[in-house]
Coordinates of C-alpha atoms in Angstrom, one line a residue:
M1 CA -65.3 45.1 8.3
F2 CA -61.8 46.0 7.3
G3 CA -59.9 48.1 9.8
E4 CA -62.0 46.9 12.8
A5 CA -60.5 44.6 15.4
E6 CA -60.9 43.3 18.9
I7 CA -57.7 41.8 20.2
V8 CA -57.4 39.6 23.2
V9 CA -53.9 39.1 24.5
P10 CA -53.2 35.4 25.4
A11 CA -52.5 35.0 29.1
E12 CA -49.6 32.8 28.4
L13 CA -47.9 35.5 26.3
A14 CA -48.5 38.1 29.1
A15 CA -47.0 35.7 31.6
L16 CA -43.8 35.2 29.5
H17 CA -43.3 39.0 29.2
Q18 CA -43.8 39.4 32.9
K19 CA -41.3 36.6 33.6
Y20 CA -38.6 37.8 31.3
S21 CA -39.1 41.6 31.1
G22 CA -40.9 42.6 34.3
E23 CA -42.5 46.0 34.3
S24 CA -41.4 46.9 30.7
G25 CA -43.0 43.6 29.6
Q26 CA -46.2 44.4 31.4
A27 CA -46.3 47.8 29.8
W28 CA -45.9 46.4 26.3
I29 CA -48.6 43.8 26.9
S30 CA -51.0 46.5 28.1
A31 CA -50.4 48.6 25.0
L32 CA -50.7 45.6 22.7
P33 CA -54.4 45.7 21.8
A34 CA -54.2 49.3 20.9
L35 CA -51.1 48.6 18.7
A36 CA -52.8 45.8 16.9
A37 CA -55.9 47.9 16.3
M38 CA -53.8 50.8 14.9
C39 CA -52.0 48.5 12.5
I40 CA -55.2 46.8 11.4
D41 CA -56.7 50.2 10.7
R42 CA -53.6 51.6 9.0
W43 CA -53.1 48.7 6.6
Q44 CA -56.8 48.0 6.2
L45 CA -56.8 44.4 7.4
Q46 CA -59.4 42.0 8.6
I47 CA -58.7 39.3 11.2
D48 CA -58.8 35.9 9.5
G49 CA -58.3 33.2 12.1
E50 CA -57.1 32.5 15.6
S51 CA -54.0 34.4 16.9
A52 CA -50.8 32.5 17.8
F53 CA -47.8 33.5 19.9
G54 CA -44.3 32.5 20.6
A55 CA -42.0 33.5 23.4
V56 CA -42.1 37.1 22.4
A57 CA -44.4 37.9 19.5
L58 CA -48.2 37.9 18.9
I59 CA -49.1 36.6 15.4
I60 CA -52.5 37.5 14.0
P61 CA -53.7 36.0 10.7
V62 CA -55.3 38.7 8.5
A63 CA -56.7 39.3 5.1
R64 CA -55.8 42.3 3.0
R65 CA -58.2 44.4 0.9
D66 CA -57.1 42.5 -2.2
G67 CA -58.0 39.2 -0.6
S68 CA -54.5 38.0 -0.1
R69 CA -53.6 36.4 3.2
A70 CA -50.9 37.7 5.6
V71 CA -50.0 37.7 9.2
L72 CA -49.5 40.7 11.5
K73 CA -46.5 40.2 13.7
L74 CA -46.2 42.3 16.9
Q75 CA -43.2 42.2 19.2
P76 CA -41.1 44.6 21.3
V77 CA -38.2 46.2 19.6
D78 CA -34.9 45.2 21.2
D79 CA -31.4 44.1 20.3
E80 CA -32.6 40.7 19.0
T81 CA -35.7 41.8 17.1
G82 CA -34.7 45.2 15.9
G83 CA -32.8 44.0 12.8
E84 CA -35.6 41.6 11.6
P85 CA -37.2 44.0 9.1
T86 CA -33.8 45.0 7.6
A87 CA -32.8 41.4 7.2
L88 CA -36.1 40.4 5.6
R89 CA -35.8 43.2 3.1
A90 CA -32.2 42.1 2.3
W91 CA -33.4 38.5 1.7
A92 CA -36.4 39.8 -0.3
G93 CA -38.3 36.5 0.0
R94 CA -35.4 34.4 -1.2
G95 CA -35.4 31.6 1.5
A96 CA -37.1 33.8 4.1
V97 CA -40.7 35.0 4.7
R98 CA -41.6 38.1 2.6
L99 CA -42.0 41.4 4.4
L100 CA -45.1 43.3 3.1
E101 CA -45.3 46.3 5.5
H102 CA -43.3 47.6 8.4
E103 CA -44.1 50.3 11.0
P104 CA -40.7 51.5 12.3
G105 CA -42.0 53.2 15.4
S106 CA -43.5 50.0 16.9
G107 CA -41.6 47.3 15.0
A108 CA -44.9 45.9 13.7
M109 CA -44.6 43.9 10.5
L110 CA -47.1 42.5 8.0
L111 CA -45.7 39.3 6.6
E112 CA -46.7 36.8 3.9
R113 CA -48.7 34.0 5.4
L114 CA -47.1 30.6 5.5
D115 CA -48.5 27.2 6.5
A116 CA -48.3 27.2 10.3
A117 CA -49.3 23.6 10.4
R118 CA -46.4 22.4 8.2
D119 CA -43.0 23.0 9.8
L120 CA -39.9 20.8 9.4
T121 CA -41.0 18.4 12.2
V122 CA -43.3 16.8 9.6
V123 CA -40.1 15.5 7.8
E124 CA -39.6 12.3 9.7
D125 CA -36.0 11.9 8.8
D126 CA -34.2 14.4 11.0
L127 CA -31.1 14.2 8.9
A128 CA -33.1 15.1 5.8
A129 CA -34.6 18.0 7.8
A130 CA -31.1 19.2 8.9
R131 CA -30.1 19.2 5.3
I132 CA -33.1 21.4 4.4
I133 CA -32.0 23.8 7.1
A134 CA -28.4 23.9 5.8
E135 CA -29.6 24.5 2.3
L136 CA -31.7 27.4 3.5
L137 CA -28.8 28.8 5.5
D138 CA -26.6 28.5 2.4
Q139 CA -29.1 30.8 0.6
L140 CA -29.6 33.2 3.5
N141 CA -25.9 33.5 4.4
S142 CA -25.0 34.3 0.8
V143 CA -26.3 37.8 1.4
P144 CA -23.8 40.3 2.8
A145 CA -25.0 41.8 6.1
P146 CA -26.6 45.3 5.7
A147 CA -24.8 48.2 7.3
G148 CA -25.6 48.6 11.0
M149 CA -26.5 45.0 11.7
R150 CA -25.3 43.6 15.0
R151 CA -21.9 41.9 14.8
L152 CA -21.0 38.5 15.8
S153 CA -17.7 39.7 17.1
D154 CA -19.5 41.9 19.7
I155 CA -21.7 39.0 20.7
A156 CA -18.7 36.7 21.1
A157 CA -16.9 39.3 23.3
A158 CA -20.0 39.7 25.5
I159 CA -20.2 35.9 25.9
L160 CA -16.6 35.7 27.0
A161 CA -17.1 38.5 29.4
E162 CA -19.8 36.5 31.3
V163 CA -18.0 33.2 31.2
P164 CA -16.3 33.6 34.6
D165 CA -19.6 34.0 36.3
A166 CA -21.0 31.0 34.4
V167 CA -18.0 28.9 35.4
R168 CA -18.4 30.0 39.1
L169 CA -22.1 29.0 39.1
A170 CA -21.7 25.7 37.2
G171 CA -22.8 22.7 39.1
D172 CA -19.7 20.5 39.2
A173 CA -16.0 20.4 38.3
D174 CA -16.4 18.7 35.0
E175 CA -19.0 21.3 33.9
R176 CA -16.7 24.1 34.9
R177 CA -13.8 22.5 33.0
L178 CA -15.9 22.1 29.9
L179 CA -17.0 25.7 29.9
S180 CA -13.4 26.8 30.3
Q181 CA -12.4 24.7 27.4
C182 CA -15.1 26.1 25.2
A183 CA -14.1 29.7 26.2
A184 CA -10.5 29.0 25.4
R185 CA -11.4 27.8 21.9
L186 CA -13.5 30.8 21.3
A187 CA -11.0 33.3 22.6
A188 CA -8.3 31.9 20.4
M189 CA -10.5 32.0 17.3
I190 CA -12.0 35.5 17.5
T191 CA -8.6 37.0 16.9
D192 CA -9.1 35.9 13.3
P193 CA -11.2 37.9 10.8
I194 CA -14.9 37.2 11.0
E195 CA -17.0 37.2 7.9
D196 CA -19.9 39.6 7.4
R197 CA -22.6 37.2 6.2
L198 CA -26.2 37.9 7.1
L199 CA -27.0 35.3 9.7
H200 CA -30.4 34.1 10.8
W201 CA -29.1 32.9 14.3
D202 CA -32.2 30.8 15.3
L203 CA -33.0 28.5 12.3
H204 CA -34.4 25.4 13.9
Y205 CA -37.1 23.0 12.7
F206 CA -40.0 25.0 14.0
N207 CA -38.7 28.2 12.3
V208 CA -39.1 26.7 8.9
L209 CA -42.6 26.7 7.4
S210 CA -44.0 25.6 4.0
T211 CA -45.5 28.2 1.6
L212 CA -49.2 28.3 0.8
D213 CA -48.7 28.9 -2.9
G214 CA -48.9 25.2 -3.9
S215 CA -45.1 24.9 -4.3
Q216 CA -44.6 23.9 -0.6
R217 CA -41.2 25.6 -0.6
W218 CA -39.5 25.6 2.8
T219 CA -39.2 29.2 4.1
A220 CA -37.3 30.6 7.1
I221 CA -39.1 32.7 9.7
D222 CA -38.3 34.6 12.9
P223 CA -34.7 35.6 12.4
K224 CA -32.5 37.2 15.1
P225 CA -30.1 38.6 12.5
L226 CA -26.4 39.1 12.9
S227 CA -23.4 40.0 10.7
G228 CA -20.9 37.1 11.1
D229 CA -19.6 33.7 10.3
S230 CA -21.9 30.9 9.1
G231 CA -20.5 28.5 11.6
F232 CA -22.5 30.2 14.3
E233 CA -25.7 29.0 12.6
L234 CA -25.4 25.3 13.3
M235 CA -26.4 24.9 16.9
P236 CA -30.3 25.2 16.7
A237 CA -30.4 22.3 14.1
L238 CA -28.0 20.2 16.2
W239 CA -29.8 20.8 19.5
N240 CA -33.5 20.6 18.5
R241 CA -35.2 17.3 17.8
W242 CA -32.8 15.9 20.4
E243 CA -35.1 12.9 21.0
D244 CA -34.4 11.7 17.4
L245 CA -30.7 11.5 18.2
I246 CA -31.4 9.6 21.4
R247 CA -33.7 7.1 19.5
T248 CA -30.8 6.0 17.3
G249 CA -29.0 4.4 20.2
D250 CA -25.8 6.3 19.4
P251 CA -26.5 10.0 19.8
S252 CA -22.8 10.9 19.4
R253 CA -22.7 9.4 16.0
A254 CA -26.1 10.8 15.0
L255 CA -25.1 14.3 16.1
L256 CA -21.9 14.2 14.1
R257 CA -23.9 13.1 11.1
R258 CA -26.0 16.2 11.4
F259 CA -22.9 18.3 11.9
D260 CA -21.2 16.7 8.9
V261 CA -24.2 17.2 6.6
M262 CA -24.5 20.9 7.5
T263 CA -20.8 21.7 7.2
E264 CA -20.7 19.9 3.9
V265 CA -23.7 21.8 2.5
L266 CA -22.4 25.1 3.8
A267 CA -18.8 24.4 2.7
L268 CA -17.6 25.3 6.2
D269 CA -14.2 24.6 7.8
R270 CA -15.2 22.0 10.4
P271 CA -12.9 22.9 13.3
R272 CA -14.0 26.5 12.9
A273 CA -17.7 25.6 12.8
A274 CA -17.2 23.4 15.8
T275 CA -15.7 26.3 17.8
W276 CA -18.6 28.6 16.8
T277 CA -21.0 25.8 18.0
L278 CA -19.1 25.7 21.3
A279 CA -19.6 29.5 21.5
R280 CA -23.4 28.8 21.4
V281 CA -23.0 26.3 24.3
L282 CA -21.3 29.1 26.2
Q283 CA -24.0 31.6 25.3
N284 CA -26.7 29.2 26.4
A285 CA -24.8 28.4 29.6
V286 CA -24.5 32.2 30.4
W287 CA -28.3 32.5 29.9
D288 CA -29.1 29.5 32.0
L289 CA -26.6 29.9 34.9
V290 CA -26.2 33.7 35.1
R291 CA -29.4 35.2 33.9
F292 CA -32.0 32.6 34.8
N293 CA -30.3 31.1 37.9
E294 CA -30.5 27.5 36.7
P295 CA -28.5 25.0 38.8
Q296 CA -26.6 23.6 35.7
I297 CA -26.4 23.8 32.0
Q298 CA -28.8 21.6 30.0
S299 CA -27.6 18.0 29.5
S300 CA -28.0 18.2 25.7
Q301 CA -25.7 21.3 25.6
R302 CA -23.1 19.6 27.7
T303 CA -23.2 16.5 25.4
I304 CA -22.8 18.6 22.2
A305 CA -19.8 20.3 23.7
E306 CA -18.2 17.1 24.9
I307 CA -18.7 15.5 21.4
L308 CA -17.3 18.4 19.4
I309 CA -14.3 18.9 21.7
D310 CA -13.5 15.2 21.5
K311 CA -14.0 14.8 17.8
R312 CA -13.1 18.2 16.3
A313 CA -10.2 19.5 18.4

């Protein structure tokens, strides 16, 4: 019946919240079945398939009273997730998944259902897939950021503030030198005005799904929205599907082809876009070295930085 539900929280999702959020993560997981039941009752939904999950959210496929299919997305509200409903409203289904309902107190969202089995990894040509991402970003970034959205300038300042710790913890002298070079480039650039485009921040190949309406339009999901410069958007599409770059036998050339396609579609200044991509290397280094106590930055991140510093200085 509509409005009735029995929710089982996946053990893997519970483990992720325990790992990254400790007691607060455990508390959220404990409250999750009741939250799901409340939303299903409030919006008169019926569970319509197996639940899925990512690093943070639980996704429950549901049917609405009118027979239309949707998904219930449940995730903690924090700095990264809090702006998602506002961004989805601003995009209004143009390039991004459509928001159907939102419960502000919990952050729960009812979203249009997309084809979870068809993401951009089904496009075998990774360069063609990167072009699709760039075309989506061009559409998404054309929207001015709503008032109150997190600002890229603040994110950049926070990254730079943690760079000394990251450099100190880096594994070798070349890695420390690379991080210092990235930081110098970013510090010099953020003195310039930063645009106020509405950014997705995490648009990679798994965060683009096909619609179910027969048109098979590619649609962005799971934004971590920011107000800022479109050059900050490139890194996920450069970094993911890394094995496709390796298989070419010349990953440097293949990476630059992705970079060139994306900057061309988005009409970006290439040195500026390169510097914003180096900022993402710094951000990932801070997360790995400082927050998660990794012994070194990921080799793919290091390679991207080396290539862009060498070719785009």
